[in-house]
PDB file of C-alpha atoms and ligand atoms in Angstrom:
ATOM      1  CA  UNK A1283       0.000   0.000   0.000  1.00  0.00           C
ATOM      2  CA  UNK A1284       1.291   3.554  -1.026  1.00  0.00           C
ATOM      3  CA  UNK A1285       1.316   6.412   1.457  1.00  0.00           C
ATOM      4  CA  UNK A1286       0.116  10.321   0.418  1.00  0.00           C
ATOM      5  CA  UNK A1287       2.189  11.814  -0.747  1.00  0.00           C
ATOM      6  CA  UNK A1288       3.693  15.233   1.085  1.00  0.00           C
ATOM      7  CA  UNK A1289       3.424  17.615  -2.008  1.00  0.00           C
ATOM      8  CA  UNK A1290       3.004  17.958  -5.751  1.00  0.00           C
ATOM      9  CA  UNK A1291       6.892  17.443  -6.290  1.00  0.00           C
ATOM     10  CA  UNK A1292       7.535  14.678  -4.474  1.00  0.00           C
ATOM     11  CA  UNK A1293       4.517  13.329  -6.378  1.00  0.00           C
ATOM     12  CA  UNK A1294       6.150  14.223  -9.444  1.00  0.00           C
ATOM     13  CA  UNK A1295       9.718  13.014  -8.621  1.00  0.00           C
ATOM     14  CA  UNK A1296       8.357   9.354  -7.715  1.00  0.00           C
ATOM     15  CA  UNK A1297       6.653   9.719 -10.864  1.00  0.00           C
ATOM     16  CA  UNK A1298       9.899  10.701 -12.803  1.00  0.00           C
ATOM     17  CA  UNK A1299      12.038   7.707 -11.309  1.00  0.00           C
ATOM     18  CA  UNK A1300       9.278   5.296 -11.421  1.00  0.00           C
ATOM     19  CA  UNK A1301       8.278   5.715 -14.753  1.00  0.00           C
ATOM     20  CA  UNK A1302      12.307   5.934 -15.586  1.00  0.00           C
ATOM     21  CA  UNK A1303      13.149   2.563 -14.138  1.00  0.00           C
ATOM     22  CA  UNK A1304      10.294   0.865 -15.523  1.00  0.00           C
ATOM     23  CA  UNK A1305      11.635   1.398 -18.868  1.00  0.00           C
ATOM     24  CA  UNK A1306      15.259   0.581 -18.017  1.00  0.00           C
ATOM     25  CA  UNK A1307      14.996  -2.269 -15.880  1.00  0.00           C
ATOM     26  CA  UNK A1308      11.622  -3.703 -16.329  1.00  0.00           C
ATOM     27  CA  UNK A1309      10.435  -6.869 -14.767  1.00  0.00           C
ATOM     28  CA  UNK A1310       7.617  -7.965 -17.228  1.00  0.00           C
ATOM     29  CA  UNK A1311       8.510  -5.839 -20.503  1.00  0.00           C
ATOM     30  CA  UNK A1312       5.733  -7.001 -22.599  1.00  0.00           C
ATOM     31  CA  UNK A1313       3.588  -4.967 -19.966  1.00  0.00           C
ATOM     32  CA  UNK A1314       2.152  -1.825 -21.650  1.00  0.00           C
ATOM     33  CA  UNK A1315       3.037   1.628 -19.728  1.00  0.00           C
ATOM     34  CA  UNK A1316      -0.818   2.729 -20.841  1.00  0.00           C
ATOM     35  CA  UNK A1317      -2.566  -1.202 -19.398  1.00  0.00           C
ATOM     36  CA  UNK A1318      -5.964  -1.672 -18.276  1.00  0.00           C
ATOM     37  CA  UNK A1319      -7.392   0.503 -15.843  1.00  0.00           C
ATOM     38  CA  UNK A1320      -4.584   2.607 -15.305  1.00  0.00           C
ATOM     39  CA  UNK A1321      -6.352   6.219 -15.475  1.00  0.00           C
ATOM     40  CA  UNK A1322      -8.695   4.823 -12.799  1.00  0.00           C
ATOM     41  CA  UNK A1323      -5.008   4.721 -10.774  1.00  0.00           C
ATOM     42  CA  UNK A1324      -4.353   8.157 -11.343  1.00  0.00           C
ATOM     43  CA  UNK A1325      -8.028   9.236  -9.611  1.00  0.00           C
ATOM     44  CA  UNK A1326      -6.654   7.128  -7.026  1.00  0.00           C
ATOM     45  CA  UNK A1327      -3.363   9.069  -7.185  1.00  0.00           C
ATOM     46  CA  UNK A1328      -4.478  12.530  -7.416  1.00  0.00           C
ATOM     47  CA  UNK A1329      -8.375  12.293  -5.512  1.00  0.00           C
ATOM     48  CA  UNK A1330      -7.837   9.416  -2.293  1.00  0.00           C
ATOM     49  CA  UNK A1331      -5.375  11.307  -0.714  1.00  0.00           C
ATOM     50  CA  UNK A1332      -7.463  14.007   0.246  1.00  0.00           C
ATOM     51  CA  UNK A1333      -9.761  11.589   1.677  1.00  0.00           C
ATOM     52  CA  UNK A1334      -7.042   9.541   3.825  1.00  0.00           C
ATOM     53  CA  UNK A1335      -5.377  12.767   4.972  1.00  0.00           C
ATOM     54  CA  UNK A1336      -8.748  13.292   6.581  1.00  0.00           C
ATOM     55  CA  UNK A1337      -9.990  10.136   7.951  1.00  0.00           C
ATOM     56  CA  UNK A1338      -6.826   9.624   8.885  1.00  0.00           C
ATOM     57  CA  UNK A1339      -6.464  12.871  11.196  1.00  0.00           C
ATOM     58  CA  UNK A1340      -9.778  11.868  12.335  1.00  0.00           C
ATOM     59  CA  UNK A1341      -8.671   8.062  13.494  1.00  0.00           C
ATOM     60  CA  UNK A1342      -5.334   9.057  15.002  1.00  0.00           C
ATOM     61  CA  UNK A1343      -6.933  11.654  17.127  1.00  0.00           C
ATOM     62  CA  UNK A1344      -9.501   9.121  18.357  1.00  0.00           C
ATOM     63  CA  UNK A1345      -7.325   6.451  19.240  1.00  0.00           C
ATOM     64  CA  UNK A1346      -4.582   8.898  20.709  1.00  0.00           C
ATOM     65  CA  UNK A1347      -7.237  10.617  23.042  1.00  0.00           C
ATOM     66  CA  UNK A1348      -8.412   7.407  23.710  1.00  0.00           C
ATOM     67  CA  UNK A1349      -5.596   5.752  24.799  1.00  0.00           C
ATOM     68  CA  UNK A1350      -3.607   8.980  26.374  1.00  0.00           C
ATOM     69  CA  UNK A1351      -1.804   8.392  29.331  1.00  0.00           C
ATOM     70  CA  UNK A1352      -1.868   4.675  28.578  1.00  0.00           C
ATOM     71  CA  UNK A1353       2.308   4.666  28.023  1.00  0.00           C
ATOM     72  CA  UNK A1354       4.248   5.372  31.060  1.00  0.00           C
ATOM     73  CA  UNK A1355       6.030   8.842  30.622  1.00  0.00           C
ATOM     74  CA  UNK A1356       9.248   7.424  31.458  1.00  0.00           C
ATOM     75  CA  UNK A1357       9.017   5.081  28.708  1.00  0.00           C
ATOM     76  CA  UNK A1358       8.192   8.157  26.195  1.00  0.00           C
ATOM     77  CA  UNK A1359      11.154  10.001  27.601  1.00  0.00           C
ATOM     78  CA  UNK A1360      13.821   7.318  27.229  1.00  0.00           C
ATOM     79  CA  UNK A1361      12.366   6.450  23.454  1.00  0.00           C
ATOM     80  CA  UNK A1362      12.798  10.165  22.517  1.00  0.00           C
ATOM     81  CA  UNK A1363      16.317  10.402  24.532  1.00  0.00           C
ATOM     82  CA  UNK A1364      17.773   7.895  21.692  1.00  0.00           C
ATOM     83  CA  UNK A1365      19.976   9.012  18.807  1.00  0.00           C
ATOM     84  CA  UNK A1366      18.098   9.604  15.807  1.00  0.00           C
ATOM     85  CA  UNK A1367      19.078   6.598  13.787  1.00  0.00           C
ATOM     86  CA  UNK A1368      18.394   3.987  16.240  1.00  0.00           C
ATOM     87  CA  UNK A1369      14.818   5.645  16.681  1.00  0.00           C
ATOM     88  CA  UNK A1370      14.379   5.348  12.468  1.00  0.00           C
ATOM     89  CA  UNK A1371      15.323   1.424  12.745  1.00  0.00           C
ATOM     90  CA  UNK A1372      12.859   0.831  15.707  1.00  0.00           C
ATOM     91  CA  UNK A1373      10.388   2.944  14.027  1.00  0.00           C
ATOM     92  CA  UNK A1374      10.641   0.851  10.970  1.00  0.00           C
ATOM     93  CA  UNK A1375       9.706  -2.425  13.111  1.00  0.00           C
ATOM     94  CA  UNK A1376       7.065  -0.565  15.128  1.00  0.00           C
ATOM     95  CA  UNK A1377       5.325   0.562  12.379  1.00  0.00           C
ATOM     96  CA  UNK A1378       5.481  -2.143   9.918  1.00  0.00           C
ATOM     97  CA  UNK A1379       4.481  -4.688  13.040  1.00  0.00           C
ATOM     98  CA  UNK A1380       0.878  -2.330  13.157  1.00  0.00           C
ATOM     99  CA  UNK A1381       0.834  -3.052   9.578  1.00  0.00           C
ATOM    100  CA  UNK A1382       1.311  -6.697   9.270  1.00  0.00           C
ATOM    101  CA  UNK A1383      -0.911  -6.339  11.788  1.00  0.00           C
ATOM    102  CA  UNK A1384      -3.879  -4.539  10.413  1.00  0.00           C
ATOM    103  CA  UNK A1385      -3.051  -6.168   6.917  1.00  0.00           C
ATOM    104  CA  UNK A1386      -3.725 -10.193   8.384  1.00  0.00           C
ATOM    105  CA  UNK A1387      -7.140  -8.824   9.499  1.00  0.00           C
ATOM    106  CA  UNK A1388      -8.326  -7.147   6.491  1.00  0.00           C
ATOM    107  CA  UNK A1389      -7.410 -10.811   4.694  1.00  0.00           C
ATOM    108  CA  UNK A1390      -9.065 -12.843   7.988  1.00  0.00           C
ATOM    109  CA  UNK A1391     -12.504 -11.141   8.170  1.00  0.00           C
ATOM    110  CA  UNK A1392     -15.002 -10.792   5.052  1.00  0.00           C
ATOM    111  CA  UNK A1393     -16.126  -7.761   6.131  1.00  0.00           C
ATOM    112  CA  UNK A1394     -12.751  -5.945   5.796  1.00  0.00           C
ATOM    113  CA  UNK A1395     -11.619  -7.797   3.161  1.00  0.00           C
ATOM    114  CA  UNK A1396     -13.841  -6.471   0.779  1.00  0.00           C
ATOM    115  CA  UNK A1397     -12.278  -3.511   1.417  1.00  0.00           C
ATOM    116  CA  UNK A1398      -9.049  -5.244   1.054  1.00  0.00           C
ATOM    117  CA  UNK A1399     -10.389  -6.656  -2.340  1.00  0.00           C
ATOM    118  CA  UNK A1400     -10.029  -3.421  -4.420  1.00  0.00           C
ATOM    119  CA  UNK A1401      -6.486  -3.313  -4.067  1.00  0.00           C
ATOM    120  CA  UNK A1402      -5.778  -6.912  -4.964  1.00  0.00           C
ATOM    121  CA  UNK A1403      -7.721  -6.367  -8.217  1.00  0.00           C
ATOM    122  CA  UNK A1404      -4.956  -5.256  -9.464  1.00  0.00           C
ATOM    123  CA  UNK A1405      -3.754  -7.938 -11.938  1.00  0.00           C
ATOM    124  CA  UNK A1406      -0.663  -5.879 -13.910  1.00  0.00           C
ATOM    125  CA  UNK A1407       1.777  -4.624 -10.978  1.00  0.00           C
ATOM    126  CA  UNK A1408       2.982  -1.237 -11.330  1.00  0.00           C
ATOM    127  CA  UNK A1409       4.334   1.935  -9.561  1.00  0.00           C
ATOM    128  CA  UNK A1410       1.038   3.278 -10.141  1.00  0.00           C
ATOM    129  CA  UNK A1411      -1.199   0.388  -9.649  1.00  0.00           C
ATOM    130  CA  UNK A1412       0.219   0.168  -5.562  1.00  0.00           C
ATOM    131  CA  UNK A1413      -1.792   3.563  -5.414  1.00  0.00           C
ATOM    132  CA  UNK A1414      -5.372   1.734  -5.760  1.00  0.00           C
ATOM    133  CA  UNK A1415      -6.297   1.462  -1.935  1.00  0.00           C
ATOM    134  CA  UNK A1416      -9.961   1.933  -0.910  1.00  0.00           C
ATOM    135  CA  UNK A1417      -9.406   4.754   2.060  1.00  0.00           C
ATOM    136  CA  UNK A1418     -11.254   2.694   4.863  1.00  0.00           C
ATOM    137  CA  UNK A1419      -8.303   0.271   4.105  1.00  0.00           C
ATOM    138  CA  UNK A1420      -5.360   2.977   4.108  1.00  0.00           C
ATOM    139  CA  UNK A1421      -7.158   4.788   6.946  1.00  0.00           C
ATOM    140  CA  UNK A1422      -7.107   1.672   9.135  1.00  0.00           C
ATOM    141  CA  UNK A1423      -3.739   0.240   8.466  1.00  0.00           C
ATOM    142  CA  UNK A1424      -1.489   3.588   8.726  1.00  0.00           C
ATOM    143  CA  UNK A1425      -3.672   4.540  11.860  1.00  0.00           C
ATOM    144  CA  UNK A1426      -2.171   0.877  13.204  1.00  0.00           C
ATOM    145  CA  UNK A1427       1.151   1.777  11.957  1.00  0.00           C
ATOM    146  CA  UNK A1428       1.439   5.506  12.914  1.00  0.00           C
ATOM    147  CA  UNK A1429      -0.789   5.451  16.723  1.00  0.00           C
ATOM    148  CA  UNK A1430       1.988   3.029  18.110  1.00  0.00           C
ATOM    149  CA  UNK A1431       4.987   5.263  16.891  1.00  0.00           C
ATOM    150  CA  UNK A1432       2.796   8.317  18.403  1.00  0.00           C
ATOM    151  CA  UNK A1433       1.858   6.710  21.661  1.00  0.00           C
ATOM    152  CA  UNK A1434       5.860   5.065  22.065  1.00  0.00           C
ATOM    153  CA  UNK A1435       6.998   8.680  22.152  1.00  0.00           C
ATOM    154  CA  UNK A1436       9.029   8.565  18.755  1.00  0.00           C
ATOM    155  CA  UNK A1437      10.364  11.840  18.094  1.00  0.00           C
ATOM    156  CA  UNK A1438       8.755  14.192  14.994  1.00  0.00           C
ATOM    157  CA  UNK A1439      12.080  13.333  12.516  1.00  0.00           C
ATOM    158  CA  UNK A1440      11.930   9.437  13.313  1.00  0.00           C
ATOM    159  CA  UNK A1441       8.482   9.689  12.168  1.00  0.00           C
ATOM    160  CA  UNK A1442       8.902  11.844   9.010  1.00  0.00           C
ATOM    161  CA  UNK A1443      12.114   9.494   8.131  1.00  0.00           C
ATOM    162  CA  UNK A1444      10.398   6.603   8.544  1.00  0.00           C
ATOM    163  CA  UNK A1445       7.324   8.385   6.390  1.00  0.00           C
ATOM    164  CA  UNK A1446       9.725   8.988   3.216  1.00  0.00           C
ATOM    165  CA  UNK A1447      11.265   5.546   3.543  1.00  0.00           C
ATOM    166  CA  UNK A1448       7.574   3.844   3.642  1.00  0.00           C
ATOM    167  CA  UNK A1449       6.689   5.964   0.350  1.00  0.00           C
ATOM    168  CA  UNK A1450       9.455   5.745  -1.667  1.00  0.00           C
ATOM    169  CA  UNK A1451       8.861   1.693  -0.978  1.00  0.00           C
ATOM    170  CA  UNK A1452       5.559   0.993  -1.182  1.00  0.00           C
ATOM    171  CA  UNK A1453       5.828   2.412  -4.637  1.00  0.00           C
ATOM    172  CA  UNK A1454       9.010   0.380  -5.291  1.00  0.00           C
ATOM    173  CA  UNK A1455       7.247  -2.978  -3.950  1.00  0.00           C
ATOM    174  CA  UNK A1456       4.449  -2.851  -6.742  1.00  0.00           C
ATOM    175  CA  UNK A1457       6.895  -1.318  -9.624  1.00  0.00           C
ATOM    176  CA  UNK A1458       7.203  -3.166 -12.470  1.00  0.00           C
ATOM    177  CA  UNK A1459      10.964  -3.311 -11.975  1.00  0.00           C
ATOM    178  CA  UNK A1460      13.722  -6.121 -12.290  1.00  0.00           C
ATOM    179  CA  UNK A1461      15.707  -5.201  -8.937  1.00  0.00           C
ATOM    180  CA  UNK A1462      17.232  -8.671  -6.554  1.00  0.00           C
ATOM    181  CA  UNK A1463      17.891  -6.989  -3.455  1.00  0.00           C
ATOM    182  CA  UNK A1464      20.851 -10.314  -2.586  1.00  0.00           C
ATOM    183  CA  UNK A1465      20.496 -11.718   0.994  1.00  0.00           C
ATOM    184  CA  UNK A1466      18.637  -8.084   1.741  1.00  0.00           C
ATOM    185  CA  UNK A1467      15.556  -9.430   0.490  1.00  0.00           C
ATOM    186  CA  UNK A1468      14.643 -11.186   3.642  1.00  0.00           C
ATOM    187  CA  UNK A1469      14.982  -7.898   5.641  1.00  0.00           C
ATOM    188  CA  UNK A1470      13.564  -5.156   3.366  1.00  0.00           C
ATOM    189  CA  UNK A1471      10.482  -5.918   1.292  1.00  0.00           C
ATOM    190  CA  UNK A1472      11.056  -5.995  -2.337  1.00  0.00           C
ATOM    191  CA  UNK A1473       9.547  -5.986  -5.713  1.00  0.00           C
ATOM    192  CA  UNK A1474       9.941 -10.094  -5.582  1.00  0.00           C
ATOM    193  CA  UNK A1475       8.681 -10.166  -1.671  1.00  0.00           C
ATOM    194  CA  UNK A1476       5.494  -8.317  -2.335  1.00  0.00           C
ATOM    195  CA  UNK A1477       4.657  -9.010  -6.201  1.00  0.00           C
ATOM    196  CA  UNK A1478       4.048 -12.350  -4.464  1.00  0.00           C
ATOM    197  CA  UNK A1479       1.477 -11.154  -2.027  1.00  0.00           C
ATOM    198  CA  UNK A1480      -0.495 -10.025  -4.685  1.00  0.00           C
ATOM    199  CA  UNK A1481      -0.197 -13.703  -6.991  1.00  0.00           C
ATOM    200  CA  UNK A1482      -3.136 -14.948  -7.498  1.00  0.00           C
ATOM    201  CA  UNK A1483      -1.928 -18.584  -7.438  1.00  0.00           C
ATOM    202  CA  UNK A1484      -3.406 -20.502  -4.174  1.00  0.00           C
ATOM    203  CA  UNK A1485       0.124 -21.487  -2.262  1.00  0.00           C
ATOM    204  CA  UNK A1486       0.587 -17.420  -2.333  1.00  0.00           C
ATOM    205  CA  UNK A1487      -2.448 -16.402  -0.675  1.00  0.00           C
ATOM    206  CA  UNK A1488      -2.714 -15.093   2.364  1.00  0.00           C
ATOM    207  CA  UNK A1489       1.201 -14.585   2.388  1.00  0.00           C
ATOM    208  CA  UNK A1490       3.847 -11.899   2.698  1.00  0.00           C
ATOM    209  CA  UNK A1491       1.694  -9.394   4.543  1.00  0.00           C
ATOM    210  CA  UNK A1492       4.811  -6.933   5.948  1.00  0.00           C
ATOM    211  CA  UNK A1493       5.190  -3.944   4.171  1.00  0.00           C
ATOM    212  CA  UNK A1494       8.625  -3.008   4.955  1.00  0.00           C
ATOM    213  CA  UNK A1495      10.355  -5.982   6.906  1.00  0.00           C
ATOM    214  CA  UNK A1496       9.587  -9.760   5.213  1.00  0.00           C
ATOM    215  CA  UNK A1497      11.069 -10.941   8.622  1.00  0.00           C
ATOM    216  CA  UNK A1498       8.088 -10.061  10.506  1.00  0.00           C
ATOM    217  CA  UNK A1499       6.241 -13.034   7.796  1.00  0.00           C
ATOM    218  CA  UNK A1500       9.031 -15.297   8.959  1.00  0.00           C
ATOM    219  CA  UNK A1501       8.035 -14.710  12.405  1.00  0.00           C
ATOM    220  CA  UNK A1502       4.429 -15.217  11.696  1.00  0.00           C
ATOM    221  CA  UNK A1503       4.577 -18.078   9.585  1.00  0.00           C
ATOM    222  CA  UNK A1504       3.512 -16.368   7.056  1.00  0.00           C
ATOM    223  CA  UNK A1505       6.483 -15.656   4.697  1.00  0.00           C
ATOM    224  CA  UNK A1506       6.588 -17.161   0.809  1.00  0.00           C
ATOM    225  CA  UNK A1507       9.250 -15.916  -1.692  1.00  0.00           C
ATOM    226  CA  UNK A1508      10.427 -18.484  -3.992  1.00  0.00           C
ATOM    227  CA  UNK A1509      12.727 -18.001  -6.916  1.00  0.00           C
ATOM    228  CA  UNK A1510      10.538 -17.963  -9.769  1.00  0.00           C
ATOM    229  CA  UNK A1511       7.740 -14.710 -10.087  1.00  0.00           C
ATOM    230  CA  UNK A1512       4.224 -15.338 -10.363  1.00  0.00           C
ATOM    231  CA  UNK A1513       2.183 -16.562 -13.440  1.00  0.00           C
ATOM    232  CA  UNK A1514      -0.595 -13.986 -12.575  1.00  0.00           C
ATOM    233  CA  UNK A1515      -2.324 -11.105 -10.352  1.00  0.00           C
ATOM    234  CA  UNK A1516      -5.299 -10.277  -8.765  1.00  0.00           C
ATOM    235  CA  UNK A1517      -8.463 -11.802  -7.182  1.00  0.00           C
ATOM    236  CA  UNK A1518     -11.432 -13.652  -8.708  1.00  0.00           C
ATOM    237  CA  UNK A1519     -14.048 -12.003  -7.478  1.00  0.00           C
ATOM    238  CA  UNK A1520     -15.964  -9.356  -9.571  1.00  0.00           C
ATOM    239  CA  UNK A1521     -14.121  -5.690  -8.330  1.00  0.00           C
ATOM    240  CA  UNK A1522     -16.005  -3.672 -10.345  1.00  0.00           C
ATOM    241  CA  UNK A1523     -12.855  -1.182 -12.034  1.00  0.00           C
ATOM    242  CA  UNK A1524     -14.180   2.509 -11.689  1.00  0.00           C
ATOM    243  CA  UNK A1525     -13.120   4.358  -8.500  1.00  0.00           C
ATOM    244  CA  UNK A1526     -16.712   5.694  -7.454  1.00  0.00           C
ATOM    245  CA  UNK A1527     -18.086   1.820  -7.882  1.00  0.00           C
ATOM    246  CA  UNK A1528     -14.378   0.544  -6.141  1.00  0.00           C
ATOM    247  CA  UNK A1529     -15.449   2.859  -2.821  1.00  0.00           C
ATOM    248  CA  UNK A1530     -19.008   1.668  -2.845  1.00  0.00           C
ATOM    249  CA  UNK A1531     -18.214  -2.189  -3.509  1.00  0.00           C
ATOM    250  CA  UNK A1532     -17.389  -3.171  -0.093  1.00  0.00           C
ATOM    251  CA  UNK A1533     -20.643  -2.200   1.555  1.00  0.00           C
ATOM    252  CA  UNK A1534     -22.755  -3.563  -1.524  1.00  0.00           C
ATOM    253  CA  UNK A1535     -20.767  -6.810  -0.994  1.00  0.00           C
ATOM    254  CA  UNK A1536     -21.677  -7.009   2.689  1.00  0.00           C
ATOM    255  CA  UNK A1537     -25.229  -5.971   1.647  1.00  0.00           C
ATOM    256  CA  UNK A1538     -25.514  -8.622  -0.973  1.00  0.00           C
ATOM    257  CA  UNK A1539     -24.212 -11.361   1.635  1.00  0.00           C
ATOM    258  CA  UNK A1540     -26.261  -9.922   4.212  1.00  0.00           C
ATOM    259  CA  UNK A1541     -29.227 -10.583   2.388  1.00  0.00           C
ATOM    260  CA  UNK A1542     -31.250 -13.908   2.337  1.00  0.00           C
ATOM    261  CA  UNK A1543     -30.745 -15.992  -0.628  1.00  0.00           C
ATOM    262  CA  UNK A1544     -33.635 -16.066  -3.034  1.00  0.00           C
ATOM    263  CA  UNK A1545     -35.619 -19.406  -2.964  1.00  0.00           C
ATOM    264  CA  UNK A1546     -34.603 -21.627  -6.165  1.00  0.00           C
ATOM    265  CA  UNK A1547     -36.229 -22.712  -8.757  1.00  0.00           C
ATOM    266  CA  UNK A1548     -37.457 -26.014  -6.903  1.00  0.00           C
ATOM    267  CA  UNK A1549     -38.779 -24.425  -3.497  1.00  0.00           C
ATOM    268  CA  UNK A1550     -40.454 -21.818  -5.391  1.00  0.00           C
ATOM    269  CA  UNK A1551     -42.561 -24.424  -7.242  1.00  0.00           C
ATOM    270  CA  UNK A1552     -42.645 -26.705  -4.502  1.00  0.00           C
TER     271      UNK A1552
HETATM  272 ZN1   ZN B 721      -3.222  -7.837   1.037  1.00  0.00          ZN
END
């Protein structure tokens, strides 16, 4: 999942590199730059941001007030009192533990995952594809990865370096891009670590849900990155493909299997 981004350049610079790489180096290069759906992924680009930046305010400051005074002062004070750089690393597994939190339950419950669903209907990876995240879904997770660094005390630069390092690579995890990150792989998530999170090929599901740190699946049992890439993307349900019927489609979905099932054919006669 992609974070908003801070302004229009940095927008345009991860454009810029992004696009660059993915004509130098690609992984797939019979993929078309223009494939299915993609303008859909630029309303999701330009328009959800506005959205998360609010709901997400909104969570934060509900969870926060809730839980304020819940983290023993001292322990606030000796997290802040670190050096800078050892704050970034434990910020990094902080924050991506909330995640691979957060992102287990939106696959475990059928409510949430149909929220879940529209960004695993994406079935060519690209930089710009990792940007189609129904807000509910962004809203939750980052409030799971952001509250903890918040409540722990992490000071305002930890944050915003851990911030540019979760952009920059939750773009580079859906890029299509040809980059083997060595014996790294198994520390920071890749192209490789997270392509395969999105494979729709049944040993994959339900696999690789870190963002940032693939160790966290090899903790949970829940880590899967074999040598070869996958055969194929997305989910089998029908995601409908236009953002206003993508942020609808979860509650429809619960609505639909909400509803009783219409008598068949035989107990209607009968
Ligand atoms: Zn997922």
């Amino acid at each position: 999942m992609v974070s908003q981004y801070f302004d229009l350049g940095t927008l345009l610079l991860v454009a810029l590199v992004f696009v660059s790489l993915e004509g130098l180096i690609p992984l797939r290069s019979g993929q078309k730059r223009l494939r299915a759906h993609w303008l859909n992924d630029v309303v999701f680009l330009l328009v959800n941001g506005v959205v998360v930046k609010l709901g997400l305010v909104v969570a934060l400051t509900l969870v926060l007030t809730a839980l304020q005074g819940a983290m023993p002062a001292a322990l606030r004070a000796a997290v802040a009192g670190q050096p800078l750089w050892l704050q970034v690393i434990e910020a990094f597994v902080v924050a991506d533990t909330g995640f691979y939190l957060a992102h287990r339950a939106f696959h475990a419950s059928p409510f949430l995952w149909r929220f879940h669903a529209i960004h695993h209907s994406i079935e060519e990876m690209d930089w710009l594809a990792g940007h189609r995240v129904h807000p509910v879904d962004q809203i939750l997770t980052k409030t799971a990865s952001l509250a903890p660094l918040f409540m722990l005390g992490f000071s305002e630069m930890a944050i915003f370096v851990w911030g540019v390092a979760y952009q920059w690579q939750s773009v580079l995890i859906h890029a299509n891009i040809r980059l083997d990150f060595g014996p790294l792989k198994w520390v920071l998530a890749s192209p490789r670590f997270h392509h395969w999170h999105h494979a729709n090929e049944q040993e994959a599901y339900d696999k690789n849900f870190a963002g940032q740190l693939p160790f966290l699946d090899a903790i949970g049992g829940t880590l899967f990155m074999p040598d070869r890439m996958p055969s194929r993307y997305g989910v089998d349900e029908p995601v409908p493909q236009r953002y206003d019927q993508q942020l609808v489609y979860p509650l429809r979905a619960a609505a639909q299997a909400a509803a009783p099932a219409a008598p068949s054919a035989g107990e209607a006669s009968g």
